[in-house]
Coordinates of C-alpha atoms and ligand atoms in Angstrom, one line a residue:
M1 CA -9.1 35.3 -14.7
T2 CA -12.2 35.3 -12.5
D3 CA -11.8 35.1 -8.7
Q4 CA -14.7 32.7 -8.1
P5 CA -13.7 29.9 -5.6
P6 CA -12.7 26.7 -7.3
A7 CA -15.6 24.3 -7.7
S8 CA -14.8 20.8 -6.5
Y9 CA -14.7 17.9 -8.9
A10 CA -18.1 16.4 -9.4
G11 CA -17.3 13.4 -11.5
P12 CA -17.3 9.7 -10.5
Q13 CA -14.9 8.2 -8.0
R14 CA -12.2 6.2 -9.6
V15 CA -9.1 4.3 -8.3
L16 CA -5.8 4.2 -10.3
S17 CA -2.4 2.9 -9.5
G18 CA 0.5 1.0 -11.0
V19 CA 3.8 -0.8 -10.5
Q20 CA 6.9 -0.5 -12.6
P21 CA 8.2 -3.6 -14.4
S22 CA 11.7 -2.7 -13.2
G23 CA 12.5 -6.1 -11.5
A24 CA 11.0 -8.8 -9.3
L25 CA 8.1 -7.7 -7.1
H26 CA 8.8 -7.8 -3.4
L27 CA 7.0 -7.9 -0.1
G28 CA 6.8 -4.1 0.1
N29 CA 5.0 -3.9 -3.3
Y30 CA 2.7 -6.6 -2.2
L31 CA 1.7 -5.1 1.2
G32 CA 2.0 -1.5 0.2
A33 CA 0.1 -1.8 -3.2
L34 CA -1.2 -5.1 -4.5
V35 CA -3.2 -6.0 -1.4
K36 CA -5.0 -2.7 -1.6
F37 CA -5.7 -3.0 -5.3
A38 CA -7.4 -6.4 -4.8
R39 CA -9.6 -4.9 -2.0
L40 CA -10.5 -1.7 -3.8
Q41 CA -11.7 -3.4 -7.1
H42 CA -14.8 -4.5 -5.2
E43 CA -15.5 -1.0 -4.0
Q44 CA -14.8 1.3 -6.9
D45 CA -14.1 1.6 -10.6
T46 CA -10.4 0.5 -10.6
L47 CA -7.7 0.9 -13.2
I48 CA -4.3 -0.7 -12.5
F49 CA -1.5 -0.4 -15.0
V50 CA 2.0 -1.8 -15.5
A51 CA 4.3 1.3 -15.5
D52 CA 6.6 0.5 -18.4
L53 CA 7.1 4.1 -19.4
H54 CA 8.3 4.8 -15.8
A55 CA 10.5 1.7 -15.8
I56 CA 12.7 3.0 -18.7
T57 CA 13.7 6.1 -16.6
V58 CA 16.6 3.7 -15.6
W59 CA 18.1 1.2 -18.1
Q60 CA 15.9 -1.8 -18.8
D61 CA 17.1 -4.7 -21.0
P62 CA 14.8 -4.6 -24.1
A63 CA 14.9 -8.4 -24.2
L64 CA 13.4 -8.6 -20.7
L65 CA 11.0 -5.6 -20.5
A66 CA 7.9 -7.3 -22.0
T67 CA 8.5 -10.4 -19.9
Q68 CA 8.7 -8.3 -16.8
T69 CA 5.5 -6.6 -17.8
R70 CA 3.8 -10.0 -18.0
E71 CA 5.3 -10.9 -14.7
I72 CA 3.8 -7.9 -12.9
T73 CA 0.5 -8.7 -14.6
A74 CA 0.8 -12.3 -13.3
A75 CA 1.4 -10.9 -9.8
Y76 CA -1.6 -8.7 -10.0
L77 CA -3.8 -11.6 -10.9
A78 CA -2.1 -13.9 -8.4
A79 CA -2.8 -11.3 -5.7
G80 CA -6.5 -11.4 -6.5
L81 CA -7.1 -8.7 -9.2
D82 CA -9.9 -9.8 -11.4
P83 CA -9.8 -8.5 -15.0
A84 CA -13.6 -8.7 -15.0
K85 CA -13.6 -6.1 -12.2
A86 CA -10.4 -4.0 -12.7
T87 CA -9.0 -2.7 -15.9
I88 CA -5.4 -4.0 -16.1
F89 CA -3.1 -2.6 -18.9
P90 CA 0.4 -1.6 -19.9
Q91 CA 1.0 2.1 -19.6
S92 CA 2.8 2.4 -23.0
A93 CA -0.3 1.0 -24.8
V94 CA -2.3 4.0 -23.9
T95 CA -0.6 7.0 -25.6
A96 CA -2.8 9.5 -23.8
H97 CA -0.5 9.1 -20.7
A98 CA 2.5 10.5 -22.6
E99 CA 0.4 13.2 -24.4
L100 CA -1.0 14.6 -21.2
G101 CA 2.4 14.1 -19.6
W102 CA 3.9 16.6 -22.0
I103 CA 1.1 19.2 -21.4
F104 CA 1.7 18.8 -17.7
Q105 CA 5.5 19.3 -18.1
C106 CA 4.4 22.8 -19.2
V107 CA 2.2 23.2 -16.2
A108 CA 4.5 21.9 -13.5
R109 CA 7.3 24.3 -12.2
L110 CA 10.9 23.4 -12.1
G111 CA 11.1 24.4 -8.4
W112 CA 8.4 21.8 -7.6
L113 CA 10.5 19.0 -9.2
D114 CA 13.6 20.2 -7.5
R115 CA 12.1 19.3 -4.2
M116 CA 11.4 15.6 -5.1
T117 CA 13.3 13.5 -2.7
Q118 CA 13.0 10.2 -4.7
F119 CA 15.0 11.7 -7.6
K120 CA 17.7 12.7 -5.1
E121 CA 17.8 9.2 -3.7
K122 CA 17.7 7.4 -7.1
S123 CA 20.1 9.7 -8.9
G124 CA 22.6 9.5 -5.9
K125 CA 25.9 11.0 -6.6
H126 CA 25.5 11.1 -10.3
K127 CA 22.7 13.5 -10.9
E128 CA 24.1 14.8 -14.2
R129 CA 24.2 11.2 -15.6
S130 CA 20.6 10.5 -14.8
S131 CA 18.0 10.4 -17.6
V132 CA 15.8 13.5 -17.9
G133 CA 12.9 11.1 -17.6
L134 CA 14.0 10.1 -14.1
Y135 CA 13.7 13.8 -13.1
T136 CA 10.4 14.5 -14.8
Y137 CA 8.8 11.1 -13.9
P138 CA 6.5 12.5 -11.2
V139 CA 4.9 14.7 -13.9
L140 CA 4.1 11.7 -16.0
Q141 CA 2.7 10.1 -12.9
A142 CA 0.3 13.1 -12.5
A143 CA -0.8 12.4 -16.1
D144 CA -1.3 8.7 -15.3
V145 CA -3.8 9.6 -12.6
L146 CA -5.5 12.6 -14.1
V147 CA -6.0 11.3 -17.7
Y148 CA -8.6 9.0 -16.0
R149 CA -9.6 11.8 -13.6
A150 CA -9.0 9.3 -10.9
T151 CA -9.9 10.4 -7.4
H152 CA -8.1 7.8 -5.3
V153 CA -4.6 6.5 -5.6
P154 CA -3.5 3.5 -3.5
V155 CA 0.3 3.6 -3.1
G156 CA 3.1 3.1 -0.5
E157 CA 4.3 5.9 1.6
D158 CA 7.3 6.7 -0.7
Q159 CA 4.8 8.0 -3.2
K160 CA 3.3 10.6 -0.9
Q161 CA 5.3 13.5 -2.2
H162 CA 4.6 12.6 -5.9
L163 CA 0.9 12.5 -5.1
E164 CA 1.1 16.0 -3.6
L165 CA 2.7 17.1 -6.9
T166 CA -0.2 15.5 -8.8
R167 CA -2.6 17.6 -6.8
D168 CA -0.5 20.8 -7.4
I169 CA -0.5 20.1 -11.1
A170 CA -4.3 19.5 -11.2
A171 CA -5.0 22.7 -9.2
K172 CA -2.6 24.8 -11.4
F173 CA -4.2 23.4 -14.6
N174 CA -7.7 24.1 -13.3
H175 CA -6.6 27.6 -12.2
D176 CA -4.5 28.6 -15.2
F177 CA -7.2 27.6 -17.7
N178 CA -10.0 28.8 -15.6
R179 CA -11.7 25.5 -15.4
P180 CA -12.5 25.0 -11.7
G181 CA -13.1 21.4 -10.9
F182 CA -12.0 20.1 -14.3
F183 CA -9.4 17.8 -12.7
P184 CA -10.1 16.2 -9.3
L185 CA -7.4 16.7 -6.6
P186 CA -6.8 13.0 -6.0
E187 CA -6.3 11.5 -2.6
G188 CA -3.7 8.9 -1.7
L189 CA -4.8 5.7 0.0
I190 CA -1.5 5.2 1.9
E191 CA -2.4 4.2 5.4
G192 CA -2.0 0.6 6.4
P193 CA 0.5 -1.7 8.1
G194 CA 2.4 -2.3 4.9
A195 CA 2.8 1.3 3.7
R196 CA 6.5 1.4 4.3
I197 CA 8.4 -1.9 4.4
M198 CA 12.1 -1.3 4.9
S199 CA 15.2 -3.1 3.4
L200 CA 16.3 -6.3 5.3
R201 CA 19.9 -4.9 5.1
D202 CA 19.3 -1.3 6.2
G203 CA 16.4 -0.2 8.4
S204 CA 16.7 3.4 7.1
A205 CA 16.1 2.5 3.4
K206 CA 12.9 1.3 1.9
M207 CA 12.7 -2.2 0.3
S208 CA 13.1 -1.6 -3.4
K209 CA 13.1 -3.6 -6.7
S210 CA 16.1 -1.5 -7.8
D211 CA 18.2 -2.2 -4.7
P212 CA 21.3 -4.0 -6.1
S213 CA 21.3 -6.4 -3.1
D214 CA 18.8 -9.2 -3.6
N215 CA 19.2 -10.0 0.2
S216 CA 17.6 -6.6 0.9
R217 CA 14.2 -7.8 -0.1
I218 CA 11.8 -10.8 -0.1
N219 CA 10.6 -11.4 -3.7
L220 CA 7.2 -12.8 -4.3
T221 CA 8.9 -15.5 -6.4
D222 CA 11.5 -16.5 -3.7
D223 CA 11.1 -20.2 -2.6
A224 CA 10.7 -21.2 1.1
D225 CA 14.5 -21.8 1.6
M226 CA 15.4 -18.4 0.1
I227 CA 12.8 -16.6 2.3
A228 CA 14.1 -18.4 5.4
Q229 CA 17.7 -17.6 4.5
K230 CA 17.0 -13.9 3.8
I231 CA 15.2 -13.5 7.1
R232 CA 17.9 -15.3 9.0
K233 CA 20.5 -12.9 7.5
A234 CA 18.4 -9.8 8.0
K235 CA 20.2 -7.1 9.9
T236 CA 19.2 -7.0 13.6
D237 CA 20.8 -5.9 16.9
P238 CA 21.8 -8.5 19.6
E239 CA 19.0 -7.5 22.1
P240 CA 15.8 -9.5 22.5
L241 CA 12.6 -7.9 21.2
P242 CA 11.3 -5.2 23.4
E243 CA 8.1 -5.5 25.4
S244 CA 6.8 -2.0 24.5
L245 CA 6.2 0.0 21.3
E246 CA 8.1 2.9 22.8
D247 CA 11.3 0.8 23.0
L248 CA 10.8 -0.5 19.4
K249 CA 11.0 3.0 18.0
T250 CA 14.7 3.3 18.6
R251 CA 15.4 0.0 16.8
P252 CA 14.6 0.4 13.1
E253 CA 15.5 -3.1 12.0
A254 CA 13.5 -4.8 14.8
D255 CA 10.7 -2.4 14.1
N256 CA 10.6 -3.4 10.5
L257 CA 10.5 -7.1 11.1
V258 CA 7.8 -6.7 13.7
G259 CA 5.9 -4.6 11.2
I260 CA 6.2 -7.2 8.5
Y261 CA 5.0 -9.9 10.9
G262 CA 2.0 -7.7 11.9
A263 CA 1.1 -6.9 8.3
L264 CA 1.3 -10.6 7.2
A265 CA -0.6 -11.9 10.3
E266 CA -3.1 -9.0 10.3
M267 CA -2.0 -8.1 13.9
T268 CA -0.9 -4.7 15.3
K269 CA 2.7 -4.3 16.3
A270 CA 1.5 -4.2 20.0
Q271 CA -0.1 -7.7 19.5
V272 CA 3.1 -9.0 17.9
L273 CA 5.2 -7.7 20.9
A274 CA 2.6 -9.2 23.3
E275 CA 3.5 -12.6 21.7
F276 CA 7.3 -12.1 21.1
G277 CA 8.4 -9.3 23.5
G278 CA 11.4 -10.5 25.5
K279 CA 12.2 -13.3 23.1
G280 CA 15.4 -13.3 21.0
F281 CA 15.6 -13.2 17.2
G282 CA 16.6 -16.8 17.3
T283 CA 12.9 -17.5 18.1
F284 CA 11.3 -14.6 16.2
K285 CA 13.0 -14.9 12.9
P286 CA 12.0 -18.6 12.2
A287 CA 8.4 -17.7 13.2
L288 CA 8.5 -14.8 10.7
A289 CA 10.0 -17.0 8.0
D290 CA 7.3 -19.6 8.5
L291 CA 4.6 -17.0 8.3
A292 CA 6.1 -15.3 5.2
V293 CA 6.3 -18.6 3.4
A294 CA 2.7 -19.6 4.3
K295 CA 1.4 -16.3 3.0
L296 CA 3.6 -15.9 -0.1
A297 CA 3.9 -19.5 -1.4
P298 CA 0.3 -19.6 -2.8
I299 CA 0.9 -16.4 -4.6
S300 CA 4.1 -17.5 -6.2
D301 CA 2.5 -20.8 -7.2
R302 CA -0.3 -18.9 -8.9
M303 CA 2.2 -16.6 -10.6
R304 CA 4.2 -19.5 -11.9
R305 CA 1.0 -21.1 -13.3
L306 CA -0.1 -17.9 -14.9
M307 CA 3.4 -17.3 -16.5
A308 CA 3.1 -20.7 -18.1
D309 CA 0.4 -19.2 -20.4
P310 CA 1.7 -15.8 -21.6
A311 CA -0.9 -15.7 -24.3
E312 CA -3.6 -15.5 -21.7
I313 CA -1.8 -12.6 -19.9
D314 CA -1.5 -10.8 -23.2
R315 CA -5.2 -11.2 -23.8
V316 CA -5.8 -9.6 -20.4
L317 CA -3.5 -6.7 -21.2
A318 CA -4.9 -6.1 -24.7
A319 CA -8.5 -6.0 -23.5
G320 CA -7.5 -3.7 -20.6
A321 CA -5.6 -1.3 -22.9
E322 CA -8.7 -1.0 -25.1
K323 CA -10.9 -0.2 -22.1
A324 CA -8.4 2.3 -20.7
R325 CA -8.0 4.1 -24.0
E326 CA -11.8 4.6 -24.1
V327 CA -11.8 6.1 -20.6
A328 CA -8.8 8.4 -21.3
A329 CA -9.8 9.7 -24.8
P330 CA -12.6 12.1 -23.8
T331 CA -10.5 13.7 -21.1
L332 CA -7.4 14.2 -23.4
D333 CA -9.7 15.5 -26.1
E334 CA -11.2 18.1 -23.7
V335 CA -7.7 19.0 -22.5
K336 CA -6.5 19.7 -26.0
K337 CA -9.6 21.9 -26.6
I338 CA -8.9 23.8 -23.3
V339 CA -5.3 24.4 -24.1
G340 CA -6.3 25.7 -27.5
F341 CA -4.6 23.2 -29.8
W342 CA -5.7 23.2 -33.5
R343 CA -8.1 20.4 -34.1
Ligands
ATP401 P1 11.9 0.8 -8.0 O1 13.0 0.6 -7.0 O2 12.2 0.4 -9.4 O3 11.3 2.2 -7.9 P2 9.9 -0.1 -6.2 O4 10.2 -1.2 -5.3 O5 10.0 1.3 -5.5 O6 10.7 -0.2 -7.5 P3 7.5 0.8 -7.6 O7 7.2 0.1 -8.9 O8 8.3 2.1 -7.8 O9 8.4 -0.2 -6.8 O10 6.3 1.0 -6.7 C1 5.1 0.3 -6.9 C2 4.2 0.5 -5.7 O11 4.8 -0.2 -4.5 C3 4.0 1.9 -5.2 O12 2.7 2.1 -4.8 C4 5.0 2.1 -4.1 O13 4.6 3.1 -3.2 C5 4.9 0.7 -3.4 N1 6.1 0.4 -2.7 C6 7.4 0.3 -3.2 N2 8.2 0.0 -2.3 C7 7.5 -0.1 -1.1 C8 7.9 -0.5 0.2 N3 9.1 -0.8 0.6 N4 6.9 -0.6 1.2 C9 5.6 -0.3 0.8 N5 5.2 0.0 -0.4 C10 6.1 0.1 -1.4
MG402 MG1 9.7 3.1 -6.7

């Protein structure tokens, strides 16, 4: 092994991200991920996939999985992704993800995976009954990103640790095979007011598709009554909203609702408090519900219209898969050569 300093990656900038078809999309997915995708497609080469390989790390009803994949695609389009700009595709349709994923399983170290907090949260008390895939899923995620040599990954804050693992895998591959700069060390695009939306029932848990309580989240497909009801029932304390950001810090549920209001209204939390500080939740919650309905109703309307024509969604996914395969193929080919496989 030479001891020359690693050259940095010199290839093009590229954005990649995805969402699992593991249930209904919620406000956290929208603010933490979809809004960013729609913006970035205008700035950089952007690939956005539906993470069906990741979804099956926990049980998915086979009769629903393809429909859920179309639903995520409809949400992408409804949130403003344009198939003429971004490459939109199902992960399982590009086999290069799984192939590179295997090679990366042999690069990543067990100790690295043992530190992943999301596995601990998702497996809960029944670690030994979890699928092996749930444990190794961050390694496949590294392959998702690096098979396209993506340089930027827009995700919510919960993905920060997995992204660090992706960088570690890229660096170790480059080092072990003495190919400095072969893979980029991708950067997360995490910042933003919607990076970590919390559950409406528990200010210490993030809003999740897989949370068994539907009242914990606002789904993109919830109607106005449902949104108002969920916000009315959202866990809060009896105090009015504080006047200062400092006082908000010790009140996670209030902090979350103020954060959601700010993200939807494109206001800082301080601006939200300037308007609602000192007022009770009896005033704030209905205002938040009205705002959420005004912002989400057009998206859920578009989703419904798109879902009425699944053949069109399938055309988008098929065309995207073809494009993605073309981008991934030369990298996977080169990796196989680097590893020394017979060809
Ligand atoms: P699951 O519970 O099945 O893991 P999820 O709600 O965590 O579902 P994912 O498909 O795993 O959703 O994540 C898709 C994207 O949404 C990722 O970029 C993730 O970081 C982001 N995201 C998920 N939950 C939140 C949240 N509560 N706030 C902000 N971003 C989020
Ligand atoms: Mg998740």
